[in-house]
């Protein structure tokens, strides 16, 4: 922190007067650092499942005459492959969102449509983990934005709520009109919660409070970073509030639609 990088150039000399141009390059250097870190992190994250799959394949060949071992290794290979494909998808989503000229679709989307679609995509996992998701109605509230990206953001929050909660608990999704013409969608879980000292860091790429738990449950460390970018690209924000051991509330705030959505949208967002 506090590093200042400048490009200094002597532009003109006239008699005893010197014109020097000092250009602040700090921001550019910092951006380069961030990119380098990201590439290093991505390589590391990709190598882990790829290495595991290679090793499992090797072991599988050796254990060919032991059906139990074959099943165990095959299951683990399946798990690692799913983690790998989730990671690749997250990296694609994130790099698309970081692209300054990302083409955001912008239309009025009923809040209920976003909520319904995100919950439906999370429902298999919810059933498997015996966690109920309850949604309140957003009545006629509508958001202005890209339906696909908004569903992705909410889906990521639901995935986390499922990932960091115990079976038998519940998740509530609430929609309401917030201040400053923003519509709020809150995801409330009864999970493990997040310590105050980790709270400010959870939106950083690849930051995990407990890397082992995140990996075990299929986390990539990119989910919240994707949510943050979707919110920012819409001119909104995402915030968190949490009590360790009791649960967390993530709130997505997105500008309300400027014109009402067309009557009875029957189509689900892409
Ligand atoms: P991950 O893929 O590891 O879940 P995220 O970027 O989505 O990555 O989240 C970063 C970290 O924030 C997680 O590893 C976890 O430690 C913490 N976290 C996110 N959501 C929750 C939640 N609902 N409850 C408790 N911890 C959470």
Coordinates of N, CA, C and O and ligand atoms in Angstrom, one line a residue, residues 156-157 160-161 163-164 189 191-194 202-204 206-210 214 218-225 248 250, ligand 1:
X156 N -25.9 -17.4 -7.4 CA -24.6 -17.5 -6.7 C -24.9 -17.3 -5.2 O -24.3 -18.0 -4.3
X157 N -25.7 -16.3 -4.8 CA -26.0 -16.1 -3.4 C -26.8 -17.3 -2.8 O -26.5 -17.7 -1.7
X160 N -24.4 -20.2 -2.3 CA -23.6 -20.0 -1.0 C -24.4 -20.3 0.2 O -23.9 -20.9 1.1
X161 N -25.6 -19.7 0.2 CA -26.5 -20.0 1.4 C -26.6 -21.5 1.6 O -26.6 -21.9 2.8
X163 N -24.5 -23.8 0.5 CA -23.2 -24.4 0.8 C -22.8 -24.2 2.2 O -22.1 -25.1 2.8
X164 N -23.1 -23.1 2.8 CA -22.6 -22.8 4.2 C -23.7 -22.9 5.3 O -23.7 -22.3 6.3
X189 N -29.8 -16.6 5.3 CA -29.6 -18.0 5.7 C -29.4 -18.2 7.2 O -29.2 -17.2 7.9
X191 N -27.0 -20.2 8.3 CA -25.8 -21.0 8.2 C -24.7 -20.7 9.2 O -25.0 -20.1 10.3
X192 N -23.5 -21.0 8.9 CA -22.3 -20.8 9.8 C -22.0 -19.4 10.0 O -21.3 -19.1 11.0
X193 N -22.4 -18.5 9.2 CA -22.0 -17.1 9.4 C -20.6 -16.7 9.0 O -19.8 -17.7 8.7
X194 N -20.2 -15.5 9.1 CA -18.9 -15.1 8.8 C -18.3 -14.1 9.9 O -19.0 -13.2 10.3
X202 N -14.7 -11.1 1.7 CA -15.4 -12.2 1.0 C -15.7 -11.9 -0.4 O -16.0 -12.8 -1.2
X203 N -15.8 -10.6 -0.8 CA -16.1 -10.2 -2.2 C -14.8 -10.3 -3.1 O -14.9 -10.0 -4.3
X204 N -13.6 -10.5 -2.5 CA -12.4 -10.6 -3.3 C -12.3 -11.9 -4.1 O -12.8 -12.9 -3.6
X206 N -11.2 -15.3 -5.2 CA -10.5 -16.4 -4.6 C -10.4 -16.3 -3.1 O -9.6 -17.1 -2.5
X207 N -11.0 -15.3 -2.5 CA -10.9 -15.3 -1.0 C -11.9 -16.2 -0.4 O -13.1 -16.2 -0.8
X208 N -11.5 -17.1 0.5 CA -12.4 -18.0 1.2 C -12.0 -18.0 2.7 O -10.8 -18.0 3.0
X209 N -13.0 -18.0 3.5 CA -12.8 -18.1 4.9 C -12.2 -19.4 5.3 O -11.2 -19.5 6.0
X210 N -12.8 -20.5 4.7 CA -12.3 -21.8 5.0 C -12.2 -22.6 3.7 O -13.1 -23.2 3.2
X214 N -15.0 -24.8 1.5 CA -15.4 -24.3 0.2 C -15.1 -25.3 -0.9 O -16.0 -25.6 -1.8
X218 N -17.8 -27.7 -3.4 CA -17.8 -27.3 -4.8 C -17.7 -25.8 -5.0 O -18.0 -25.3 -6.1
X219 N -17.2 -25.1 -4.0 CA -17.0 -23.6 -4.2 C -15.8 -23.3 -5.1 O -14.9 -24.2 -5.2
X220 N -15.8 -22.2 -5.7 CA -14.7 -21.8 -6.5 C -13.9 -20.6 -6.0 O -12.9 -20.2 -6.5
X221 N -14.5 -19.9 -5.0 CA -13.9 -18.7 -4.5 C -14.2 -17.5 -5.4 O -13.7 -16.4 -5.2
X222 N -15.0 -17.7 -6.5 CA -15.3 -16.6 -7.4 C -16.8 -16.1 -7.3 O -17.1 -15.0 -7.9
X223 N -17.6 -16.9 -6.7 CA -19.0 -16.6 -6.7 C -19.4 -15.1 -6.3 O -20.1 -14.4 -7.0
X224 N -18.9 -14.7 -5.1 CA -19.3 -13.3 -4.6 C -18.6 -12.2 -5.5 O -19.2 -11.2 -5.6
X225 N -17.5 -12.6 -6.0 CA -16.8 -11.6 -6.9 C -17.7 -11.4 -8.2 O -17.8 -10.2 -8.7
X248 N -26.3 -15.5 7.8 CA -25.8 -14.3 7.0 C -27.0 -13.8 6.1 O -27.9 -14.6 5.8
X250 N -27.3 -11.6 2.6 CA -26.7 -10.9 1.5 C -27.8 -10.1 0.8 O -28.8 -10.7 0.5
Ligands
LIG1 P1 -16.9 -19.9 -2.6 O1 -17.0 -20.5 -4.0 O2 -15.8 -20.4 -1.8 O3 -18.2 -20.0 -1.9 P2 -17.5 -17.1 -2.8 O4 -16.8 -16.0 -3.5 O5 -18.9 -17.3 -3.3 O6 -16.6 -18.4 -2.9 O7 -17.5 -16.7 -1.3 C1 -16.3 -16.4 -0.6 C2 -16.3 -16.9 0.8 O8 -17.2 -16.2 1.6 C3 -16.6 -18.4 1.0 O9 -15.5 -19.2 0.8 C4 -17.2 -18.4 2.4 O10 -16.1 -18.5 3.3 C5 -17.8 -17.1 2.6 N1 -19.3 -17.1 2.4 C6 -20.0 -16.7 1.2 N2 -21.3 -16.8 1.4 C7 -21.5 -17.3 2.7 C8 -22.7 -17.6 3.4 N3 -23.9 -17.5 2.9 N4 -22.5 -18.1 4.7 C9 -21.2 -18.2 5.2 N5 -20.1 -17.9 4.5 C10 -20.2 -17.5 3.3

